Short mmCIF file of C-alpha atoms and ligand atoms in Angstrom, two decimals:
data_model
loop_
_atom_site.label_atom_id
_atom_site.label_comp_id
_atom_site.label_asym_id
_atom_site.label_seq_id
_atom_site.Cartn_x
_atom_site.Cartn_y
_atom_site.Cartn_z
CA MET A 1 145.52 -64.99 124.29
CA PRO A 2 144.44 -61.44 124.24
CA ALA A 3 142.95 -58.79 121.43
CA THR A 4 145.30 -56.21 119.65
CA ILE A 5 144.27 -53.12 118.20
CA VAL A 6 145.70 -52.19 114.68
CA VAL A 7 144.58 -48.45 113.90
CA GLY A 8 145.95 -45.81 111.81
CA LEU A 9 147.49 -42.77 112.89
CA GLN A 10 147.11 -40.36 110.30
CA TRP A 11 144.24 -40.23 107.60
CA GLY A 12 144.13 -43.31 106.43
CA ASP A 13 146.21 -45.57 103.74
CA GLU A 14 148.99 -45.92 106.06
CA GLY A 15 148.85 -49.82 104.93
CA LYS A 16 147.09 -51.38 108.10
CA GLY A 17 146.79 -54.55 105.76
CA LYS A 18 150.40 -55.55 105.45
CA THR A 19 149.62 -55.22 109.56
CA THR A 20 147.50 -57.54 110.01
CA ASP A 21 149.28 -60.11 107.08
CA LEU A 22 152.22 -59.97 109.19
CA LEU A 23 150.48 -60.94 112.31
CA ALA A 24 148.17 -63.36 110.89
CA GLU A 25 149.80 -66.52 110.98
CA SER A 26 148.93 -66.06 115.58
CA VAL A 27 145.18 -65.22 114.51
CA ALA A 28 142.40 -67.28 114.68
CA VAL A 29 139.26 -63.65 114.24
CA VAL A 30 140.60 -60.32 112.12
CA VAL A 31 137.33 -58.05 113.21
CA ARG A 32 136.37 -55.04 110.89
CA TYR A 33 135.31 -52.76 113.84
CA GLN A 34 133.92 -49.13 111.88
CA GLY A 35 133.41 -47.47 108.78
CA GLY A 36 132.25 -49.42 105.22
CA ASP A 37 132.93 -49.70 101.79
CA ASN A 38 134.55 -46.74 101.75
CA ALA A 39 137.82 -47.97 102.90
CA GLY A 40 140.50 -49.59 101.07
CA HIS A 41 142.79 -52.78 102.00
CA THR A 42 145.34 -53.30 99.39
CA ILE A 43 146.85 -56.96 100.69
CA VAL A 44 150.01 -57.92 98.58
CA LEU A 45 150.14 -62.66 98.71
CA GLY A 46 153.26 -63.39 96.22
CA GLU A 47 152.55 -61.99 93.01
CA SER A 48 148.27 -61.87 93.58
CA VAL A 49 147.15 -58.44 94.07
CA PHE A 50 143.23 -58.27 96.36
CA LYS A 51 140.92 -54.80 96.95
CA LEU A 52 139.33 -55.38 99.58
CA HIS A 53 136.52 -52.70 100.76
CA LEU A 54 134.29 -54.50 103.38
CA VAL A 55 135.38 -57.97 103.88
CA PRO A 56 137.93 -58.51 106.49
CA SER A 57 141.85 -58.70 105.00
CA GLY A 58 141.39 -61.74 107.56
CA VAL A 59 139.31 -63.36 104.27
CA LEU A 60 142.86 -64.71 102.49
CA TYR A 61 143.76 -67.27 105.13
CA PRO A 62 141.85 -70.16 105.85
CA HIS A 63 142.48 -70.57 109.35
CA ILE A 64 140.85 -66.96 110.48
CA THR A 65 137.70 -65.93 110.57
CA PRO A 66 137.07 -63.20 109.06
CA VAL A 67 134.29 -60.56 111.10
CA ILE A 68 132.36 -57.31 110.39
CA GLY A 69 131.28 -56.27 112.91
CA ASN A 70 128.43 -54.16 115.07
CA GLY A 71 130.28 -51.15 114.09
CA VAL A 72 130.33 -51.15 110.64
CA VAL A 73 128.19 -50.42 108.01
CA VAL A 74 127.05 -52.57 105.40
CA ASN A 75 126.15 -52.38 101.57
CA PRO A 76 125.18 -55.50 101.24
CA GLN A 77 125.39 -55.11 97.41
CA THR A 78 129.05 -54.54 98.08
CA LEU A 79 129.45 -57.41 100.29
CA LEU A 80 128.25 -60.03 97.87
CA ASP A 81 130.12 -58.51 94.97
CA GLU A 82 133.05 -58.61 97.04
CA MET A 83 132.43 -62.38 98.24
CA ALA A 84 131.76 -63.24 94.83
CA MET A 85 135.06 -61.52 93.30
CA LEU A 86 137.10 -63.76 95.97
CA GLU A 87 135.45 -66.99 94.81
CA SER A 88 136.28 -66.26 91.74
CA ARG A 89 139.64 -65.87 92.39
CA GLY A 90 139.57 -69.10 94.79
CA VAL A 91 139.64 -67.11 98.33
CA ALA A 92 136.48 -69.10 100.52
CA THR A 93 133.99 -67.19 101.78
CA GLY A 94 132.19 -68.91 103.56
CA ARG A 95 134.08 -68.48 107.52
CA ILE A 96 133.05 -64.70 107.16
CA ARG A 97 130.96 -63.13 110.13
CA VAL A 98 128.18 -59.98 109.57
CA SER A 99 126.66 -58.77 112.95
CA GLU A 100 123.34 -58.92 112.45
CA ALA A 101 123.82 -54.78 114.98
CA ALA A 102 125.64 -53.97 111.77
CA HIS A 103 123.52 -51.21 109.77
CA VAL A 104 122.97 -51.93 106.21
CA ILE A 105 123.46 -48.66 103.95
CA MET A 106 120.32 -48.43 101.86
CA PRO A 107 120.65 -47.23 98.44
CA TYR A 108 119.18 -44.03 99.07
CA HIS A 109 122.39 -43.70 101.77
CA VAL A 110 124.26 -43.74 98.42
CA ALA A 111 122.45 -40.83 96.96
CA LEU A 112 122.07 -38.87 99.18
CA ASP A 113 125.95 -38.74 99.61
CA GLY A 114 125.90 -37.70 96.38
CA ALA A 115 123.37 -35.54 96.54
CA MET A 116 124.67 -33.64 100.22
CA GLU A 117 127.78 -32.93 98.78
CA ALA A 118 127.22 -31.35 95.42
CA ARG A 119 125.21 -29.06 96.85
CA LEU A 120 128.05 -28.38 99.01
CA ALA A 121 130.06 -27.40 95.28
CA GLY A 122 132.74 -25.42 96.22
CA ASP A 123 133.25 -26.39 99.89
CA GLU A 124 132.60 -30.35 99.85
CA ILE A 125 134.23 -32.93 102.51
CA GLY A 126 135.28 -35.12 99.30
CA THR A 127 133.02 -38.31 100.89
CA THR A 128 133.87 -41.51 98.31
CA HIS A 129 129.66 -41.12 97.73
CA ARG A 130 129.08 -44.28 99.40
CA GLY A 131 126.17 -43.75 101.51
CA ILE A 132 128.73 -43.96 104.73
CA GLY A 133 127.81 -40.88 106.49
CA PRO A 134 123.97 -40.95 106.03
CA ALA A 135 123.66 -44.25 107.43
CA TYR A 136 125.60 -43.16 110.57
CA ALA A 137 123.16 -40.50 110.54
CA ASP A 138 120.27 -42.58 110.47
CA ARG A 139 122.02 -45.46 113.07
CA ALA A 140 121.52 -41.67 115.29
CA TRP A 141 118.29 -41.25 114.58
CA ARG A 142 117.43 -44.75 115.33
CA VAL A 143 115.78 -44.83 112.48
CA GLY A 144 118.19 -47.11 110.52
CA LEU A 145 117.74 -50.82 109.22
CA ARG A 146 120.56 -53.79 110.70
CA MET A 147 121.34 -56.60 109.17
CA ALA A 148 119.32 -59.42 111.13
CA ASP A 149 116.25 -56.53 109.26
CA LEU A 150 116.46 -57.72 106.25
CA LEU A 151 116.11 -61.24 107.27
CA ASP A 152 112.71 -60.79 108.37
CA PRO A 153 110.24 -59.30 105.14
CA ARG A 154 107.70 -57.83 107.45
CA VAL A 155 110.28 -56.02 109.42
CA LEU A 156 111.75 -54.56 106.64
CA ARG A 157 108.89 -53.73 105.24
CA SER A 158 107.70 -51.67 108.05
CA LYS A 159 110.53 -50.28 108.75
CA LEU A 160 110.98 -49.18 105.40
CA GLU A 161 107.80 -47.47 105.28
CA ARG A 162 108.10 -45.48 108.27
CA VAL A 163 111.89 -44.34 106.80
CA LEU A 164 111.43 -44.11 102.95
CA PRO A 165 108.80 -40.97 102.57
CA GLU A 166 111.00 -39.05 104.25
CA LYS A 167 114.18 -40.18 102.81
CA ASN A 168 111.71 -39.57 99.43
CA ALA A 169 110.15 -36.41 100.48
CA VAL A 170 114.28 -34.91 101.13
CA LEU A 171 115.35 -36.24 97.22
CA VAL A 172 112.54 -34.74 95.35
CA GLN A 173 112.62 -31.73 97.02
CA THR A 174 115.68 -30.51 98.20
CA HIS A 175 117.65 -32.42 95.85
CA GLY A 176 115.38 -32.60 92.47
CA LEU A 177 116.16 -36.95 92.21
CA GLU A 178 114.08 -39.40 91.85
CA PRO A 179 111.71 -41.15 94.89
CA PHE A 180 113.04 -44.96 95.42
CA ASP A 181 110.46 -47.20 94.88
CA LEU A 182 109.58 -48.90 98.49
CA ASP A 183 107.95 -52.97 96.93
CA GLU A 184 111.32 -52.58 94.73
CA LEU A 185 113.09 -51.59 97.50
CA VAL A 186 111.67 -54.79 100.17
CA ASP A 187 112.16 -56.59 97.51
CA ARG A 188 116.26 -56.06 96.74
CA ALA A 189 116.47 -55.91 100.31
CA THR A 190 114.24 -59.44 101.29
CA ASP A 191 117.29 -60.74 98.15
CA TRP A 192 120.01 -59.65 99.74
CA GLY A 193 118.59 -60.95 103.17
CA GLU A 194 118.22 -64.57 102.04
CA ARG A 195 121.96 -65.09 100.66
CA LEU A 196 123.79 -63.40 103.39
CA ARG A 197 121.54 -65.25 105.51
CA PRO A 198 124.22 -67.57 106.26
CA TYR A 199 126.99 -65.36 107.05
CA ILE A 200 124.59 -63.21 109.55
CA VAL A 201 125.44 -63.97 113.40
CA ASP A 202 125.08 -62.42 116.32
CA THR A 203 129.48 -61.39 116.15
CA THR A 204 130.48 -59.76 119.60
CA GLY A 205 129.21 -63.51 120.71
CA LEU A 206 131.74 -65.19 118.79
CA VAL A 207 134.19 -62.26 119.48
CA GLN A 208 134.05 -62.81 123.09
CA ALA A 209 133.61 -66.49 122.95
CA ALA A 210 137.03 -67.24 121.03
CA LEU A 211 139.25 -64.86 123.48
CA ALA A 212 136.71 -66.96 125.98
CA GLN A 213 138.33 -69.52 124.55
CA GLY A 214 142.79 -67.75 124.46
CA ARG A 215 141.99 -67.51 120.27
CA HIS A 216 143.74 -64.52 119.47
CA VAL A 217 141.70 -61.56 118.04
CA LEU A 218 142.53 -58.97 115.60
CA LEU A 219 139.90 -55.87 115.27
CA GLU A 220 141.17 -54.38 112.54
CA GLY A 221 141.06 -50.31 112.25
CA ALA A 222 139.30 -48.52 108.17
CA GLN A 223 140.61 -44.73 107.86
CA GLY A 224 142.61 -43.21 110.94
CA THR A 225 142.15 -41.36 113.26
CA LEU A 226 142.91 -38.33 111.70
CA LEU A 227 139.64 -38.98 110.16
CA ASP A 228 137.82 -39.46 113.05
CA LEU A 229 134.46 -37.80 113.99
CA ASP A 230 136.14 -37.04 117.59
CA HIS A 231 139.40 -37.12 117.03
CA GLY A 232 140.40 -35.51 113.70
CA THR A 233 139.61 -32.39 111.78
CA TYR A 234 136.27 -32.15 111.93
CA PRO A 235 133.98 -31.49 109.71
CA TYR A 236 136.96 -33.48 107.42
CA VAL A 237 135.93 -37.07 108.59
CA THR A 238 134.55 -39.99 108.09
CA SER A 239 131.15 -40.92 109.99
CA SER A 240 132.39 -43.47 112.48
CA ASN A 241 135.45 -43.90 115.23
CA PRO A 242 139.08 -45.11 113.85
CA VAL A 243 140.58 -45.08 117.08
CA ALA A 244 141.29 -47.70 119.20
CA GLY A 245 138.10 -47.06 121.46
CA GLY A 246 135.99 -47.80 117.67
CA ALA A 247 137.49 -51.65 118.02
CA CYS A 248 134.89 -51.96 121.61
CA THR A 249 131.80 -50.46 120.80
CA GLY A 250 132.03 -51.99 117.27
CA GLY A 251 133.87 -54.22 117.19
CA GLY A 252 132.92 -56.77 120.91
CA VAL A 253 135.48 -56.64 122.49
CA GLY A 254 135.94 -54.69 126.22
CA PRO A 255 139.28 -51.68 127.01
CA LEU A 256 140.42 -54.26 129.52
CA GLN A 257 140.61 -57.02 126.57
CA VAL A 258 142.83 -55.68 124.61
CA ASP A 259 146.62 -56.32 125.06
CA GLU A 260 148.07 -54.52 122.64
CA VAL A 261 147.47 -51.41 120.03
CA ILE A 262 149.58 -51.18 116.51
CA GLY A 263 149.52 -47.80 115.71
CA VAL A 264 150.85 -47.36 112.02
CA MET A 265 151.63 -44.69 109.94
CA LYS A 266 153.08 -44.25 106.44
CA ALA A 267 156.71 -41.98 106.91
CA TYR A 268 155.46 -39.58 105.46
CA SER A 269 151.75 -38.15 104.42
CA THR A 270 149.06 -38.30 102.72
CA ARG A 271 145.38 -37.57 102.74
CA VAL A 272 141.87 -38.11 100.83
CA GLY A 273 139.64 -35.50 100.08
CA SER A 274 138.84 -31.76 101.49
CA GLY A 275 140.28 -30.56 104.87
CA PRO A 276 143.79 -28.87 106.23
CA PHE A 277 146.77 -30.21 105.28
CA PRO A 278 149.63 -27.80 106.21
CA THR A 279 152.32 -30.52 105.38
CA GLU A 280 151.09 -31.17 101.66
CA LEU A 281 154.00 -30.41 99.13
CA ALA A 282 152.43 -29.29 95.94
CA ASP A 283 156.31 -29.13 93.73
CA GLU A 284 158.74 -31.65 92.74
CA THR A 285 158.29 -34.55 96.56
CA GLY A 286 154.75 -34.06 96.31
CA ARG A 287 155.02 -35.55 92.68
CA HIS A 288 157.76 -38.16 93.87
CA LEU A 289 155.21 -39.22 96.95
CA LEU A 290 152.42 -39.55 94.63
CA GLU A 291 154.29 -41.68 92.25
CA LYS A 292 157.22 -43.55 93.77
CA GLY A 293 154.24 -44.70 96.84
CA HIS A 294 151.60 -45.52 93.83
CA GLU A 295 149.65 -42.66 96.12
CA PHE A 296 145.69 -43.77 94.39
CA GLY A 297 143.01 -44.41 96.04
CA THR A 298 142.43 -47.84 96.59
CA THR A 299 138.29 -47.30 96.13
CA THR A 300 138.24 -44.26 94.24
CA GLY A 301 140.76 -44.04 92.00
CA ARG A 302 141.84 -40.20 93.28
CA ARG A 303 145.09 -38.80 93.49
CA ARG A 304 145.97 -38.48 97.29
CA ARG A 305 147.34 -35.38 98.94
CA CYS A 306 151.01 -36.32 99.84
CA GLY A 307 153.85 -33.73 102.12
CA TRP A 308 155.85 -34.04 105.08
CA PHE A 309 155.55 -36.60 107.84
CA ASP A 310 153.10 -33.88 110.76
CA ALA A 311 154.90 -34.92 113.63
CA VAL A 312 152.46 -32.48 115.72
CA PRO A 313 149.32 -34.49 116.10
CA LEU A 314 151.34 -37.70 116.69
CA ARG A 315 152.04 -38.21 120.33
CA ARG A 316 147.95 -36.85 120.79
CA VAL A 317 146.93 -39.77 118.95
CA VAL A 318 150.05 -41.94 120.30
CA ALA A 319 148.12 -40.99 123.60
CA VAL A 320 143.89 -41.37 122.33
CA ASN A 321 144.75 -44.51 120.93
CA SER A 322 146.95 -46.17 123.74
CA ALA A 323 149.46 -47.07 120.88
CA THR A 324 151.48 -49.89 122.32
CA SER A 325 153.48 -50.18 119.38
CA ILE A 326 154.54 -48.23 115.96
CA MET A 327 154.79 -50.12 112.44
CA LEU A 328 156.26 -47.54 110.47
CA ASN A 329 155.15 -48.23 106.10
CA LYS A 330 157.10 -46.72 103.24
CA LEU A 331 160.32 -45.75 104.11
CA ASP A 332 161.81 -46.70 100.90
CA ILE A 333 159.52 -44.46 99.39
CA LEU A 334 161.80 -41.78 101.27
CA SER A 335 164.70 -42.84 99.23
CA GLY A 336 166.80 -40.37 96.36
CA LEU A 337 165.24 -37.44 98.14
CA PRO A 338 167.60 -35.05 99.20
CA GLN A 339 166.25 -33.94 102.37
CA VAL A 340 163.58 -35.14 104.41
CA ARG A 341 161.62 -33.69 106.68
CA LEU A 342 159.39 -33.36 109.43
CA CYS A 343 157.11 -31.14 110.52
CA VAL A 344 157.65 -30.53 114.35
CA ALA A 345 155.25 -27.24 114.71
CA TYR A 346 152.76 -24.49 113.06
CA ARG A 347 153.16 -21.52 112.63
CA ILE A 348 149.41 -19.30 112.94
CA ASP A 349 148.97 -16.28 112.97
CA GLY A 350 153.05 -15.53 113.89
CA ASN A 351 153.13 -17.79 116.26
CA VAL A 352 154.42 -21.25 117.63
CA VAL A 353 151.56 -23.87 118.37
CA ALA A 354 152.64 -27.71 118.96
CA ASP A 355 149.60 -28.81 119.22
CA LEU A 356 146.33 -30.40 116.65
CA PRO A 357 144.71 -27.10 117.41
CA ALA A 358 140.79 -28.01 117.68
CA SER A 359 139.40 -25.33 115.04
CA GLY A 360 139.88 -26.46 111.52
CA ASP A 361 140.11 -22.77 110.37
CA LEU A 362 142.96 -22.63 112.78
CA LEU A 363 144.55 -26.18 111.85
CA ALA A 364 144.40 -24.30 107.38
CA ARG A 365 146.25 -21.09 108.39
CA ALA A 366 148.86 -24.00 110.05
CA GLU A 367 152.32 -22.83 108.09
CA PRO A 368 154.97 -26.09 108.95
CA VAL A 369 157.86 -25.42 111.30
CA TYR A 370 159.84 -28.04 109.31
CA GLU A 371 162.93 -29.62 111.23
CA THR A 372 165.29 -31.35 108.28
CA PHE A 373 167.36 -34.39 107.57
CA ASP A 374 169.89 -35.14 105.09
CA GLY A 375 168.50 -37.85 102.31
CA TRP A 376 169.63 -41.15 101.24
CA GLU A 377 169.95 -42.23 97.94
CA GLU A 378 170.10 -46.65 99.07
CA ASP A 379 166.87 -48.29 97.87
CA LEU A 380 165.71 -49.80 101.05
CA GLY A 381 163.62 -52.79 99.31
CA ALA A 382 166.48 -55.48 100.23
CA VAL A 383 167.01 -54.28 103.87
CA ARG A 384 166.04 -56.65 106.75
CA ARG A 385 168.17 -55.37 109.34
CA ALA A 386 167.70 -51.92 110.99
CA GLY A 387 171.63 -52.00 111.19
CA ASP A 388 171.60 -52.17 107.48
CA LEU A 389 169.54 -48.97 106.61
CA PRO A 390 171.40 -46.36 105.71
CA ILE A 391 172.42 -43.91 108.83
CA ALA A 392 170.57 -41.10 107.55
CA ALA A 393 167.72 -43.36 107.63
CA ARG A 394 168.28 -44.51 111.09
CA ARG A 395 168.19 -40.83 112.07
CA TYR A 396 165.30 -39.94 110.57
CA VAL A 397 163.33 -43.28 112.09
CA ASP A 398 164.90 -42.93 115.57
CA ALA A 399 163.50 -39.10 115.22
CA LEU A 400 160.38 -39.98 114.47
CA GLU A 401 160.42 -42.67 117.31
CA GLU A 402 161.70 -40.22 119.93
CA LEU A 403 158.30 -37.81 118.62
CA ALA A 404 155.87 -40.95 118.92
CA GLY A 405 157.11 -41.87 122.53
CA VAL A 406 156.64 -45.63 121.95
CA PRO A 407 159.13 -48.18 120.19
CA ILE A 408 158.96 -48.44 115.96
CA SER A 409 158.83 -51.78 116.21
CA ILE A 410 157.72 -53.29 112.39
CA VAL A 411 159.05 -50.66 109.78
CA SER A 412 157.85 -51.60 106.29
CA VAL A 413 160.97 -50.96 103.20
CA GLY A 414 157.92 -52.42 100.47
CA ALA A 415 154.78 -53.92 99.24
CA ASP A 416 155.30 -57.34 99.95
CA ARG A 417 155.03 -59.23 103.42
CA THR A 418 158.95 -60.07 103.25
CA ALA A 419 159.97 -56.12 102.72
CA THR A 420 160.21 -55.82 106.47
CA ILE A 421 162.45 -55.32 109.41
CA PHE A 422 161.76 -56.38 112.34
CA ARG A 423 163.28 -53.26 114.55
CA ARG A 424 162.22 -53.56 118.71
CA GLU A 425 160.31 -55.58 120.62
CA ARG A 426 157.14 -54.78 120.44
CA PRO A 427 155.87 -53.98 124.17
CA ARG A 428 152.29 -55.06 125.22
CA ARG A 429 149.37 -53.75 127.68
CA GLY A 430 151.63 -52.72 130.89
CA ALA A 431 154.70 -52.42 130.01
CA LEU A 432 154.29 -48.89 129.40
CA ALA A 433 153.26 -47.21 132.36
CA GLY A 434 155.52 -44.72 134.03
P1 IMP B 501 133.57 -40.96 104.50
O1 IMP B 501 134.07 -41.92 104.86
O2 IMP B 501 132.98 -41.46 102.70
O3 IMP B 501 131.75 -40.11 104.26
O4 IMP B 501 134.17 -39.56 103.57
C1 IMP B 501 134.49 -38.84 103.99
C2 IMP B 501 136.31 -38.64 104.57
O5 IMP B 501 137.00 -39.52 104.92
C3 IMP B 501 136.75 -37.95 102.15
O6 IMP B 501 137.66 -37.37 103.41
C4 IMP B 501 137.07 -39.37 102.10
O7 IMP B 501 138.22 -39.38 101.09
C5 IMP B 501 138.03 -39.41 103.74
N1 IMP B 501 137.78 -41.46 103.78
C6 IMP B 501 136.58 -42.34 103.73
N2 IMP B 501 138.21 -43.75 103.70
C7 IMP B 501 139.09 -43.70 103.24
C8 IMP B 501 140.09 -44.51 102.98
O8 IMP B 501 139.63 -45.74 103.30
N3 IMP B 501 141.04 -43.89 103.10
C9 IMP B 501 141.76 -42.82 103.17
N4 IMP B 501 140.43 -41.92 103.48
C10 IMP B 501 139.27 -41.78 102.85
#
């Protein structure tokens, strides 16, 4: 049994947790491969709602080993708090495994994230203030701490002795903040290491062993392709690679071990934080999407910016992820709108452009060119077969599928697991060639 990647095709918050939930039965291992506690996965299980930031959603299933891969940046305190929350709600956490190579988000990373955003005042990225960017920067700078470092106080101290003076100098001199105390940080990090010791392993070895035994591994992306450090709307992006390729570097699988990539997208667009968003709606329709779609950030509680579906980057994001099929979420939220619009091109400085421009400045000037569809009044929450969708909704889904160029295999019409339409077979790798 090979590996499946679940990846966001927009700016995150596409509902990837539900995709994992639907596949969970056949899956043995669920791996988070990038990001950190900036993410938020909401999973509805019967009457219970779980909001997870760091622990992979697979933790809710007793037969699944949830893995935090080497590409993730881990705030150990968040991890311990999330594990305690799960235990208090009756969810066993003993199966969680954390990569010894995953980098640690230290308190100075969180402080620097906030301080750097404050300095950008008016021009900020709109980060989640979780220390994600500074932790990944230290990884690239080769001065980061890895989870394995927490297990040896001597290594921990010597690495902190090297890095902390520089961090403190920036915090104090550039940002006017308080420095961190070396002994206090060593004690705190040693305590994290002691408490997390049973969970810290070589997760790449674990994933490879699972694949060799024919077990199904699911790699779960956080955020989405348009927030990808390389393929997103830089600099208004996160500091990791949510794209499917990130599952190889951050999850420990090889490209040819992946048999299926399910791209997840909503029937409209949302974005949290700053950055260009050509189809953003500041009107009644935007409010409809915000309120009916409950579009508030899981991590920060911020209102998500809402707008029509932007199909301009769609072909590209399908291609760079090698998406074999798509799960379309929240189609039910569009019910009740007189018209539904789909952005198929941009007008930039008078020219019609069919591709996402590389420059953020150009994208900021893009005006959407829309195709307009009839809306539908019917509530879709009880629909379980594609043929039972209103004709207008079917036309909209068909148009999205044609623009994507791969099958929309699953359509979600509600938060619950059962509110799902299995519309087409999910093709695997190779089936789409030619
Ligand atoms: P950071 O990842 O906290 O550095 O934030 C960088 C950008 O990514 C900001 O625009 C955030 O709002 C956005 N972002 C980070 N995580 C998520 C997420 O899980 N969903 C949606 N946006 C996110």
